[in-house]
GROMACS .gro file of C-alpha atoms in nm:
model
  465
    1MET     CA    1   1.004  -3.502  -0.931
    2SER     CA    2   1.268  -3.243  -1.021
    3THR     CA    3   1.249  -2.893  -0.877
    4GLN     CA    4   1.166  -2.753  -1.223
    5GLN     CA    5   0.847  -2.958  -1.232
    6LEU     CA    6   0.718  -2.807  -0.908
    7PRO     CA    7   0.479  -2.510  -0.909
    8ALA     CA    8   0.586  -2.155  -0.838
    9VAL     CA    9   0.402  -2.040  -0.528
   10VAL     CA   10   0.257  -1.690  -0.535
   11ILE     CA   11   0.157  -1.545  -0.197
   12GLY     CA   12  -0.142  -1.315  -0.225
   13ALA     CA   13  -0.427  -1.296  -0.478
   14GLY     CA   14  -0.429  -0.920  -0.517
   15PRO     CA   15  -0.368  -0.734  -0.843
   16VAL     CA   16   0.005  -0.808  -0.858
   17GLY     CA   17  -0.019  -1.166  -0.729
   18LEU     CA   18  -0.281  -1.260  -0.988
   19ALA     CA   19  -0.077  -1.088  -1.260
   20ALA     CA   20   0.224  -1.295  -1.151
   21ALA     CA   21   0.020  -1.612  -1.196
   22VAL     CA   22  -0.085  -1.505  -1.545
   23HIS     CA   23   0.273  -1.434  -1.651
   24LEU     CA   24   0.385  -1.771  -1.513
   25VAL     CA   25   0.111  -1.946  -1.711
   26GLU     CA   26   0.230  -1.767  -2.025
   27ARG     CA   27   0.575  -1.907  -1.956
   28GLY     CA   28   0.447  -2.263  -1.916
   29ILE     CA   29   0.510  -2.261  -1.540
   30GLU     CA   30   0.237  -2.388  -1.309
   31PRO     CA   31   0.147  -2.123  -1.049
   32LEU     CA   32  -0.020  -2.183  -0.715
   33VAL     CA   33  -0.164  -1.866  -0.564
   34LEU     CA   34  -0.226  -1.876  -0.188
   35GLU     CA   35  -0.461  -1.608  -0.056
   36ALA     CA   36  -0.522  -1.571   0.317
   37GLY     CA   37  -0.853  -1.392   0.262
   38GLY     CA   38  -1.182  -1.552   0.178
   39ARG     CA   39  -1.168  -1.444  -0.186
   40ALA     CA   40  -0.933  -1.288  -0.437
   41GLY     CA   41  -0.861  -0.921  -0.383
   42ALA     CA   42  -0.951  -0.938  -0.014
   43ALA     CA   43  -0.729  -0.643   0.078
   44VAL     CA   44  -0.859  -0.429  -0.209
   45ARG     CA   45  -1.215  -0.510  -0.105
   46ALA     CA   46  -1.133  -0.378   0.243
   47TRP     CA   47  -1.106  -0.030   0.093
   48SER     CA   48  -1.379  -0.079  -0.166
   49HIS     CA   49  -1.531   0.262  -0.085
   50VAL     CA   50  -1.218   0.453  -0.188
   51ARG     CA   51  -1.158   0.552  -0.549
   52LEU     CA   52  -0.818   0.512  -0.712
   53PHE     CA   53  -0.641   0.804  -0.875
   54SER     CA   54  -0.518   0.569  -1.148
   55THR     CA   55  -0.747   0.495  -1.442
   56TRP     CA   56  -0.869   0.158  -1.565
   57GLY     CA   57  -0.612   0.189  -1.840
   58GLU     CA   58  -0.339   0.184  -1.576
   59VAL     CA   59  -0.464  -0.091  -1.342
   60VAL     CA   60  -0.526  -0.380  -1.583
   61ASP     CA   61  -0.228  -0.602  -1.664
   62PRO     CA   62  -0.198  -0.655  -2.044
   63ALA     CA   63  -0.129  -1.029  -2.006
   64ALA     CA   64  -0.430  -1.064  -1.777
   65GLU     CA   65  -0.651  -0.884  -2.026
   66LYS     CA   66  -0.533  -1.129  -2.293
   67LEU     CA   67  -0.618  -1.426  -2.067
   68LEU     CA   68  -0.964  -1.286  -1.997
   69ALA     CA   69  -1.052  -1.205  -2.357
   70PRO     CA   70  -1.184  -1.553  -2.456
   71SER     CA   71  -1.447  -1.528  -2.180
   72GLY     CA   72  -1.589  -1.213  -2.338
   73TRP     CA   73  -1.444  -0.986  -2.072
   74THR     CA   74  -1.374  -0.632  -2.185
   75ARG     CA   75  -1.185  -0.369  -1.993
   76PRO     CA   76  -1.401  -0.085  -1.859
   77ASP     CA   77  -1.352   0.263  -2.001
   78PRO     CA   78  -0.972   0.313  -1.989
   79ALA     CA   79  -1.016   0.678  -1.892
   80ALA     CA   80  -1.248   0.609  -1.597
   81TYR     CA   81  -1.132   0.577  -1.237
   82PRO     CA   82  -1.243   0.262  -1.051
   83SER     CA   83  -1.316   0.237  -0.682
   84GLY     CA   84  -1.147  -0.040  -0.489
   85GLY     CA   85  -1.472  -0.236  -0.498
   86GLU     CA   86  -1.506  -0.197  -0.873
   87TRP     CA   87  -1.145  -0.298  -0.929
   88ALA     CA   88  -1.198  -0.612  -0.723
   89GLU     CA   89  -1.536  -0.710  -0.866
   90ARG     CA   90  -1.492  -0.617  -1.232
   91TYR     CA   91  -1.130  -0.727  -1.275
   92LEU     CA   92  -0.981  -0.932  -0.991
   93ARG     CA   93  -1.279  -1.163  -0.945
   94PRO     CA   94  -1.305  -1.265  -1.313
   95LEU     CA   95  -0.927  -1.298  -1.331
   96ALA     CA   96  -0.920  -1.533  -1.033
   97ASP     CA   97  -1.209  -1.727  -1.186
   98ALA     CA   98  -1.014  -1.763  -1.511
   99LEU     CA   99  -0.716  -1.903  -1.320
  100GLY     CA  100  -0.947  -2.156  -1.155
  101ASP     CA  101  -0.789  -2.402  -0.913
  102LYS     CA  102  -0.456  -2.227  -0.948
  103VAL     CA  103  -0.591  -1.988  -0.683
  104ARG     CA  104  -0.667  -2.107  -0.329
  105THR     CA  105  -0.841  -1.878  -0.084
  106GLY     CA  106  -0.851  -1.906   0.294
  107ALA     CA  107  -0.490  -2.023   0.269
  108ALA     CA  108  -0.252  -1.833   0.497
  109VAL     CA  109   0.120  -1.887   0.448
  110THR     CA  110   0.281  -1.932   0.790
  111GLY     CA  111   0.638  -2.007   0.685
  112VAL     CA  112   0.875  -2.044   0.390
  113SER     CA  113   1.212  -2.217   0.390
  114ARG     CA  114   1.429  -2.457   0.189
  115ALA     CA  115   1.335  -2.824   0.220
  116GLY     CA  116   1.553  -2.974   0.492
  117ARG     CA  117   1.754  -2.653   0.534
  118ASP     CA  118   1.707  -2.375   0.786
  119ARG     CA  119   1.869  -2.040   0.712
  120ILE     CA  120   2.200  -2.152   0.866
  121VAL     CA  121   2.273  -2.452   0.643
  122ASP     CA  122   2.479  -2.394   0.327
  123ALA     CA  123   2.524  -2.752   0.203
  124ASP     CA  124   2.347  -2.814  -0.129
  125ARG     CA  125   2.104  -2.535  -0.039
  126GLU     CA  126   2.023  -2.396  -0.382
  127ARG     CA  127   1.937  -2.740  -0.519
  128GLN     CA  128   1.662  -2.788  -0.262
  129PRO     CA  129   1.304  -2.683  -0.340
  130PHE     CA  130   1.129  -2.427  -0.130
  131VAL     CA  131   0.891  -2.557   0.133
  132VAL     CA  132   0.583  -2.348   0.205
  133HIS     CA  133   0.372  -2.407   0.515
  134VAL     CA  134   0.005  -2.320   0.475
  135GLU     CA  135  -0.277  -2.304   0.727
  136TYR     CA  136  -0.629  -2.315   0.585
  137ALA     CA  137  -0.936  -2.146   0.724
  138ASP     CA  138  -1.072  -2.481   0.847
  139GLY     CA  139  -0.757  -2.542   1.052
  140ARG     CA  140  -0.590  -2.786   0.814
  141GLU     CA  141  -0.217  -2.749   0.758
  142GLU     CA  142  -0.020  -2.838   0.446
  143ARG     CA  143   0.340  -2.845   0.336
  144ILE     CA  144   0.387  -2.745  -0.030
  145LEU     CA  145   0.709  -2.779  -0.230
  146ALA     CA  146   0.783  -2.505  -0.483
  147ARG     CA  147   1.044  -2.420  -0.746
  148ALA     CA  148   1.016  -2.047  -0.666
  149VAL     CA  149   0.829  -1.817  -0.431
  150ILE     CA  150   0.681  -1.481  -0.530
  151ASP     CA  151   0.556  -1.288  -0.227
  152ALA     CA  152   0.287  -1.044  -0.338
  153SER     CA  153   0.112  -1.033  -0.001
  154GLY     CA  154   0.134  -0.656   0.024
  155THR     CA  155   0.141  -0.450   0.343
  156TRP     CA  156  -0.229  -0.385   0.410
  157ALA     CA  157  -0.240  -0.610   0.716
  158THR     CA  158   0.047  -0.428   0.891
  159PRO     CA  159  -0.022  -0.056   0.923
  160SER     CA  160   0.230   0.163   1.099
  161PRO     CA  161   0.141   0.288   1.447
  162ALA     CA  162   0.071   0.641   1.564
  163GLY     CA  163   0.389   0.671   1.769
  164GLY     CA  164   0.634   0.921   1.626
  165SER     CA  165   0.928   0.686   1.687
  166GLY     CA  166   0.781   0.405   1.479
  167LEU     CA  167   0.666   0.217   1.789
  168PRO     CA  168   0.310   0.223   1.920
  169ALA     CA  169   0.248   0.526   2.140
  170LEU     CA  170   0.202   0.457   2.508
  171GLY     CA  171  -0.161   0.369   2.558
  172GLU     CA  172  -0.222   0.316   2.186
  173LYS     CA  173  -0.320  -0.048   2.224
  174ALA     CA  174  -0.546   0.032   2.519
  175ALA     CA  175  -0.720   0.298   2.309
  176ALA     CA  176  -0.790   0.057   2.023
  177ASP     CA  177  -1.167   0.103   2.060
  178ARG     CA  178  -1.132   0.463   1.942
  179ILE     CA  179  -0.858   0.421   1.682
  180THR     CA  180  -0.873   0.302   1.321
  181TYR     CA  181  -0.582   0.258   1.081
  182ARG     CA  182  -0.792   0.278   0.765
  183VAL     CA  183  -0.984   0.548   0.581
  184PRO     CA  184  -1.337   0.507   0.721
  185ASP     CA  185  -1.632   0.442   0.492
  186LEU     CA  186  -1.861   0.728   0.588
  187LYS     CA  187  -2.133   0.605   0.355
  188ASP     CA  188  -2.183   0.311   0.590
  189PRO     CA  189  -2.450   0.428   0.840
  190THR     CA  190  -2.282   0.261   1.137
  191VAL     CA  191  -1.942   0.407   1.056
  192ARG     CA  192  -2.094   0.744   0.977
  193ALA     CA  193  -2.260   0.759   1.317
  194ARG     CA  194  -1.923   0.696   1.480
  195TYR     CA  195  -1.777   1.019   1.338
  196ALA     CA  196  -2.078   1.247   1.290
  197GLY     CA  197  -2.071   1.541   1.528
  198ARG     CA  198  -1.744   1.416   1.679
  199ARG     CA  199  -1.394   1.557   1.701
  200THR     CA  200  -1.152   1.328   1.514
  201ALA     CA  201  -0.773   1.340   1.493
  202VAL     CA  202  -0.619   1.237   1.160
  203ILE     CA  203  -0.251   1.144   1.188
  204GLY     CA  204  -0.058   1.134   0.860
  205ALA     CA  205   0.042   1.347   0.563
  206GLY     CA  206  -0.015   1.134   0.254
  207ALA     CA  207  -0.299   1.063   0.013
  208SER     CA  208  -0.490   0.856   0.268
  209ALA     CA  209  -0.485   1.142   0.519
  210PHE     CA  210  -0.604   1.381   0.249
  211THR     CA  211  -0.890   1.143   0.175
  212ALA     CA  212  -0.993   1.111   0.539
  213LEU     CA  213  -0.987   1.489   0.590
  214ALA     CA  214  -1.200   1.544   0.282
  215TYR     CA  215  -1.447   1.275   0.392
  216LEU     CA  216  -1.479   1.439   0.735
  217ALA     CA  217  -1.530   1.781   0.574
  218GLU     CA  218  -1.805   1.642   0.353
  219LEU     CA  219  -1.969   1.490   0.661
  220ALA     CA  220  -1.944   1.824   0.845
  221GLU     CA  221  -2.132   1.995   0.563
  222SER     CA  222  -2.411   1.736   0.553
  223ALA     CA  223  -2.743   1.750   0.732
  224ASP     CA  224  -2.648   1.480   0.983
  225GLY     CA  225  -2.289   1.591   1.039
  226ALA     CA  226  -2.320   1.919   1.227
  227GLY     CA  227  -2.035   1.961   1.474
  228THR     CA  228  -1.798   1.721   1.294
  229LYS     CA  229  -1.442   1.847   1.330
  230GLY     CA  230  -1.107   1.717   1.215
  231VAL     CA  231  -0.770   1.772   1.382
  232TRP     CA  232  -0.488   1.710   1.135
  233ILE     CA  233  -0.173   1.590   1.311
  234LEU     CA  234   0.147   1.646   1.110
  235ARG     CA  235   0.487   1.530   1.228
  236ARG     CA  236   0.646   1.800   1.016
  237GLY     CA  237   0.561   2.159   0.948
  238ILE     CA  238   0.349   2.304   0.670
  239SER     CA  239   0.529   2.389   0.346
  240GLY     CA  240   0.433   2.456  -0.014
  241SER     CA  241   0.441   2.086  -0.096
  242THR     CA  242   0.228   1.967   0.195
  243PHE     CA  243  -0.090   1.956  -0.016
  244GLY     CA  244   0.078   1.806  -0.322
  245GLY     CA  245   0.085   1.952  -0.671
  246GLY     CA  246  -0.279   2.056  -0.702
  247THR     CA  247  -0.375   2.150  -1.056
  248ALA     CA  248  -0.013   2.108  -1.170
  249ASP     CA  249  -0.015   1.737  -1.089
  250GLN     CA  250   0.000   1.522  -1.403
  251LEU     CA  251  -0.217   1.270  -1.221
  252PRO     CA  252  -0.508   1.514  -1.183
  253ALA     CA  253  -0.716   1.298  -0.954
  254ARG     CA  254  -0.431   1.282  -0.705
  255GLY     CA  255  -0.386   1.656  -0.728
  256ALA     CA  256  -0.755   1.694  -0.645
  257LEU     CA  257  -0.696   1.505  -0.321
  258GLY     CA  258  -0.453   1.763  -0.188
  259LEU     CA  259  -0.685   2.044  -0.292
  260ALA     CA  260  -0.973   1.877  -0.107
  261ALA     CA  261  -0.762   1.850   0.210
  262LYS     CA  262  -0.660   2.214   0.179
  263ALA     CA  263  -1.024   2.312   0.135
  264ALA     CA  264  -1.114   2.122   0.453
  265VAL     CA  265  -0.862   2.333   0.644
  266ASP     CA  266  -0.953   2.659   0.472
  267LYS     CA  267  -1.322   2.611   0.548
  268GLY     CA  268  -1.253   2.543   0.914
  269HIS     CA  269  -1.357   2.179   0.907
  270ALA     CA  270  -1.008   2.077   1.024
  271ASP     CA  271  -0.737   2.238   1.233
  272ALA     CA  272  -0.372   2.156   1.170
  273VAL     CA  273  -0.125   2.072   1.445
  274THR     CA  274   0.231   2.078   1.312
  275GLY     CA  275   0.558   1.937   1.437
  276PHE     CA  276   0.369   1.694   1.662
  277ARG     CA  277   0.506   1.347   1.725
  278THR     CA  278   0.267   1.138   1.928
  279GLU     CA  279   0.417   0.980   2.239
  280ALA     CA  280   0.110   0.875   2.434
  281PHE     CA  281  -0.268   0.842   2.437
  282GLU     CA  282  -0.440   0.925   2.764
  283ARG     CA  283  -0.808   0.932   2.863
  284ASP     CA  284  -0.988   1.227   3.012
  285ALA     CA  285  -1.269   1.195   3.265
  286ASP     CA  286  -1.522   1.138   2.986
  287GLY     CA  287  -1.317   0.864   2.822
  288ARG     CA  288  -1.207   1.084   2.530
  289LEU     CA  289  -0.849   1.061   2.406
  290VAL     CA  290  -0.581   1.317   2.481
  291LEU     CA  291  -0.280   1.302   2.250
  292VAL     CA  292   0.051   1.380   2.419
  293GLY     CA  293   0.351   1.481   2.209
  294GLU     CA  294   0.717   1.398   2.256
  295ASP     CA  295   0.770   1.770   2.331
  296GLY     CA  296   0.517   1.757   2.615
  297ARG     CA  297   0.228   1.921   2.432
  298ARG     CA  298  -0.116   1.793   2.523
  299LEU     CA  299  -0.391   1.842   2.266
  300GLU     CA  300  -0.756   1.902   2.336
  301PRO     CA  301  -0.949   1.574   2.375
  302VAL     CA  302  -1.078   1.397   2.066
  303ASP     CA  303  -1.348   1.133   2.029
  304GLU     CA  304  -1.179   0.929   1.756
  305VAL     CA  305  -0.837   0.889   1.595
  306ILE     CA  306  -0.760   0.788   1.236
  307VAL     CA  307  -0.397   0.678   1.206
  308LEU     CA  308  -0.271   0.690   0.847
  309THR     CA  309   0.106   0.681   0.889
  310GLY     CA  310   0.181   0.424   0.621
  311PHE     CA  311   0.235   0.050   0.615
  312ARG     CA  312   0.524  -0.189   0.668
  313PRO     CA  313   0.597  -0.541   0.540
  314ASP     CA  314   0.528  -0.853   0.745
  315LEU     CA  315   0.852  -1.050   0.716
  316SER     CA  316   0.784  -1.294   1.000
  317PHE     CA  317   0.693  -1.592   0.782
  318LEU     CA  318   1.004  -1.541   0.567
  319ASP     CA  319   1.241  -1.564   0.861
  320GLU     CA  320   1.412  -1.886   0.745
  321LEU     CA  321   1.504  -1.736   0.407
  322ARG     CA  322   1.818  -1.537   0.332
  323LEU     CA  323   1.679  -1.204   0.227
  324GLY     CA  324   1.885  -0.901   0.133
  325LEU     CA  325   1.688  -0.607   0.269
  326ASP     CA  326   1.779  -0.245   0.314
  327GLU     CA  327   1.818  -0.163   0.681
  328ARG     CA  328   1.591   0.141   0.660
  329LEU     CA  329   1.317   0.067   0.410
  330GLN     CA  330   1.308  -0.314   0.443
  331ALA     CA  331   1.302  -0.326   0.063
  332PRO     CA  332   1.542  -0.534  -0.152
  333VAL     CA  333   1.892  -0.386  -0.128
  334ALA     CA  334   1.924  -0.307  -0.500
  335LEU     CA  335   1.579  -0.147  -0.515
  336ALA     CA  336   1.596   0.063  -0.199
  337PRO     CA  337   1.817   0.345  -0.335
  338LEU     CA  338   1.576   0.392  -0.623
  339ILE     CA  339   1.269   0.443  -0.404
  340ASP     CA  340   1.411   0.600  -0.087
  341PRO     CA  341   1.171   0.885  -0.003
  342ASN     CA  342   1.463   1.067   0.161
  343GLN     CA  343   1.626   1.093  -0.181
  344HIS     CA  344   1.361   1.056  -0.449
  345SER     CA  345   1.053   1.242  -0.556
  346CYS     CA  346   0.781   1.170  -0.808
  347GLY     CA  347   0.903   1.072  -1.150
  348THR     CA  348   1.257   0.973  -1.050
  349VAL     CA  349   1.204   0.596  -1.014
  350TYR     CA  350   1.235   0.394  -1.332
  351PRO     CA  351   1.066   0.059  -1.396
  352HIS     CA  352   1.263  -0.231  -1.256
  353GLY     CA  353   1.262  -0.608  -1.261
  354HIS     CA  354   1.411  -0.931  -1.134
  355ARG     CA  355   1.766  -0.804  -1.076
  356GLU     CA  356   1.658  -0.526  -0.840
  357LEU     CA  357   1.417  -0.766  -0.670
  358SER     CA  358   1.659  -1.056  -0.620
  359HIS     CA  359   1.794  -1.181  -0.287
  360PRO     CA  360   2.085  -1.396  -0.169
  361GLU     CA  361   1.824  -1.674  -0.157
  362GLN     CA  362   1.784  -1.738  -0.528
  363GLY     CA  363   1.432  -1.799  -0.651
  364VAL     CA  364   1.245  -1.586  -0.396
  365TYR     CA  365   1.105  -1.244  -0.485
  366LEU     CA  366   0.912  -0.978  -0.295
  367VAL     CA  367   0.694  -0.793  -0.547
  368GLY     CA  368   0.420  -0.533  -0.551
  369MET     CA  369   0.372  -0.302  -0.256
  370LYS     CA  370   0.569  -0.538  -0.034
  371SER     CA  371   0.879  -0.488  -0.248
  372TYR     CA  372   0.877  -0.121  -0.149
  373GLY     CA  373   0.903  -0.208   0.220
  374ARG     CA  374   0.821   0.107   0.413
  375ALA     CA  375   0.844   0.340   0.115
  376PRO     CA  376   0.504   0.508   0.078
  377THR     CA  377   0.446   0.514  -0.296
  378PHE     CA  378   0.358   0.245  -0.550
  379LEU     CA  379   0.172   0.205  -0.876
  380ALA     CA  380  -0.002  -0.104  -1.014
  381MET     CA  381   0.177  -0.068  -1.347
  382THR     CA  382   0.509  -0.095  -1.165
  383GLY     CA  383   0.398  -0.421  -1.004
  384TYR     CA  384   0.283  -0.566  -1.335
  385GLU     CA  385   0.624  -0.495  -1.489
  386GLN     CA  386   0.795  -0.648  -1.187
  387VAL     CA  387   0.614  -0.980  -1.221
  388ARG     CA  388   0.653  -0.991  -1.599
  389SER     CA  389   1.029  -0.969  -1.547
  390VAL     CA  390   1.031  -1.214  -1.254
  391ALA     CA  391   0.830  -1.475  -1.445
  392ALA     CA  392   1.071  -1.448  -1.737
  393ALA     CA  393   1.367  -1.489  -1.502
  394ILE     CA  394   1.215  -1.799  -1.339
  395ALA     CA  395   1.165  -1.942  -1.689
  396GLY     CA  396   1.529  -1.874  -1.771
  397ASP     CA  397   1.461  -1.606  -2.035
  398LEU     CA  398   1.702  -1.343  -1.907
  399ASP     CA  399   1.688  -1.138  -2.227
  400SER     CA  400   1.318  -1.072  -2.169
  401ALA     CA  401   1.362  -1.045  -1.793
  402ASP     CA  402   1.621  -0.769  -1.832
  403ARG     CA  403   1.419  -0.573  -2.087
  404VAL     CA  404   1.211  -0.283  -1.960
  405GLU     CA  405   0.865  -0.298  -2.119
  406LEU     CA  406   0.691  -0.017  -1.938
  407THR     CA  407   0.688   0.361  -1.963
  408LEU     CA  408   0.548   0.535  -1.657
  409PRO     CA  409   0.400   0.884  -1.656
  410GLU     CA  410   0.630   1.141  -1.502
  411THR     CA  411   0.438   1.123  -1.175
  412GLY     CA  412   0.381   0.750  -1.197
  413VAL     CA  413   0.575   0.648  -0.888
  414CYS     CA  414   0.315   0.798  -0.660
  415GLY     CA  415   0.053   0.542  -0.563
  416GLY     CA  416  -0.246   0.539  -0.338
  417ALA     CA  417  -0.614   0.601  -0.330
  418GLY     CA  418  -0.811   0.898  -0.451
  419LEU     CA  419  -1.123   1.087  -0.359
  420PHE     CA  420  -1.345   1.186  -0.649
  421ASP     CA  421  -1.654   1.057  -0.822
  422THR     CA  422  -1.595   1.149  -1.186
  423PRO     CA  423  -1.276   1.211  -1.384
  424ASP     CA  424  -1.366   1.574  -1.443
  425THR     CA  425  -1.039   1.733  -1.333
  426GLY     CA  426  -0.855   1.837  -1.645
  427GLN     CA  427  -0.493   1.738  -1.688
  428THR     CA  428  -0.270   2.040  -1.706
  429GLU     CA  429   0.048   2.108  -1.891
  430GLY     CA  430   0.379   2.135  -1.713
  431GLY     CA  431   0.565   1.931  -1.461
  432GLY     CA  432   0.435   1.666  -1.226
  433CYS     CA  433   0.351   1.711  -0.863
  434CYS     CA  434   0.712   1.721  -0.754
  435GLY     CA  435   0.835   1.923  -1.048
  436ALA     CA  436   0.569   2.193  -1.031
  437PRO     CA  437   0.645   2.547  -0.914
  438GLU     CA  438   0.615   2.560  -0.538
  439PRO     CA  439   0.278   2.701  -0.427
  440GLN     CA  440   0.257   2.991  -0.186
  441LEU     CA  441   0.363   2.893   0.167
  442LEU     CA  442   0.053   2.829   0.373
  443LYS     CA  443   0.062   2.948   0.732
  444LEU     CA  444  -0.152   2.763   0.985
  445VAL     CA  445  -0.176   2.832   1.352
  446ALA     CA  446  -0.097   2.520   1.550
  447PRO     CA  447  -0.215   2.478   1.908
  448THR     CA  448   0.111   2.469   2.099
  449ALA     CA  449   0.213   2.468   2.459
  450ALA     CA  450   0.312   2.805   2.600
  451GLY     CA  451   0.652   2.910   2.469
  452THR     CA  452   0.673   2.619   2.220
  453ALA     CA  453   0.694   2.705   1.852
  454ALA     CA  454   0.562   2.469   1.589
  455GLU     CA  455   0.845   2.319   1.386
  456GLU     CA  456   0.862   2.469   1.035
  457ALA     CA  457   1.009   2.173   0.849
  458PRO     CA  458   0.967   2.074   0.485
  459GLY     CA  459   0.647   1.886   0.414
  460GLY     CA  460   0.632   1.543   0.262
  461GLY     CA  461   0.485   1.650  -0.070
  462CYS     CA  462   0.302   1.410  -0.294
  463CYS     CA  463   0.552   1.136  -0.230
  464GLY     CA  464   0.556   1.174   0.147
  465SER     CA  465   0.338   1.014   0.407
   0.00000   0.00000   0.00000
């Protein structure tokens, strides 16, 4: 069998991975989607309680919608905002069903290489198929040959730690019983009881942190949440962009998130601690956690900690491939300058395709959230355009692969999850969240050690985390 007759392996059956399979099918290329979870959209289902700030019209791939049409499937109201659970159940599940045996669940990829070639060997390398090692939930192992590999496994399984240096804080692993790295589902009675009436630190400055702060504030105002208090830990200072664009954000649901976080602070449901980089977790006599900063500050004890400092790609199973990754973001070298949060704000990243996603190892692509490495922002529409271009490139249609077929809204590079129940926030005129006039500087009193001033550094804005 020639390499061209082999399937293209897609790692991950999330929104972008399933879209990749659809685009491959359109090109006459057999896809094989390998999903480590028990069903398609496993990662999305893990945050099923959180609502997106993108509408249905922005999270359904056009090619997927075309594939689903013969089954009678119709896209939900394009102007409505799905929750993660709705996105998974009403779109990803039927899409995976339509792809049938092209999708395997409970199939974890443990390694990818070239057949008979480790990363050192040059001889005849590009003529060899890829070899993908898979471990199934029942313990079976399999070796699959592939013509190309599209890694859409995302970053959900590898959250960043609380430590300000990028490493786990001292004592962080030992305090795992009181730390979560996800936005908690406070509608779940067991989870709700964990935070009700407790003091909880929230570490992070992006949309997920906004969501957690707003959830805690809502709990504090409920009948069973008296005494609930949030402590918002920011590595930087407070600036006009800390809470995002508010009503000036062209993605209004995302703007509402920042306003909800600001309201939590204004109403006293959360205190802000600025310029604090966590170095250690210690226990007090009652077993509560004391956060210690790199500057020596020790905060008042908290009962729980929610760490929302972003995610990072798991590259361990790709170690035998020759990847070209930016040394900072761990994103493809050609893509990294376009998404670097040190340089770019909302609306300054244009849609991109196979050329920006290519590596020295021809035929392998990191797509979706994983393609952004450690950059904090992503949009489903961007991923759909990525895999359309990649599938065309694998099929040899470079004219189509090089053509941009997507127009993003000005603020479209900002991705994440939202907090709202109905799309009742009106879209305003004017610039996006990063182009809006800077709001009034908000002054918050941070608990600091004697003689230590809180750092007044620029905030991360809507694109920061």
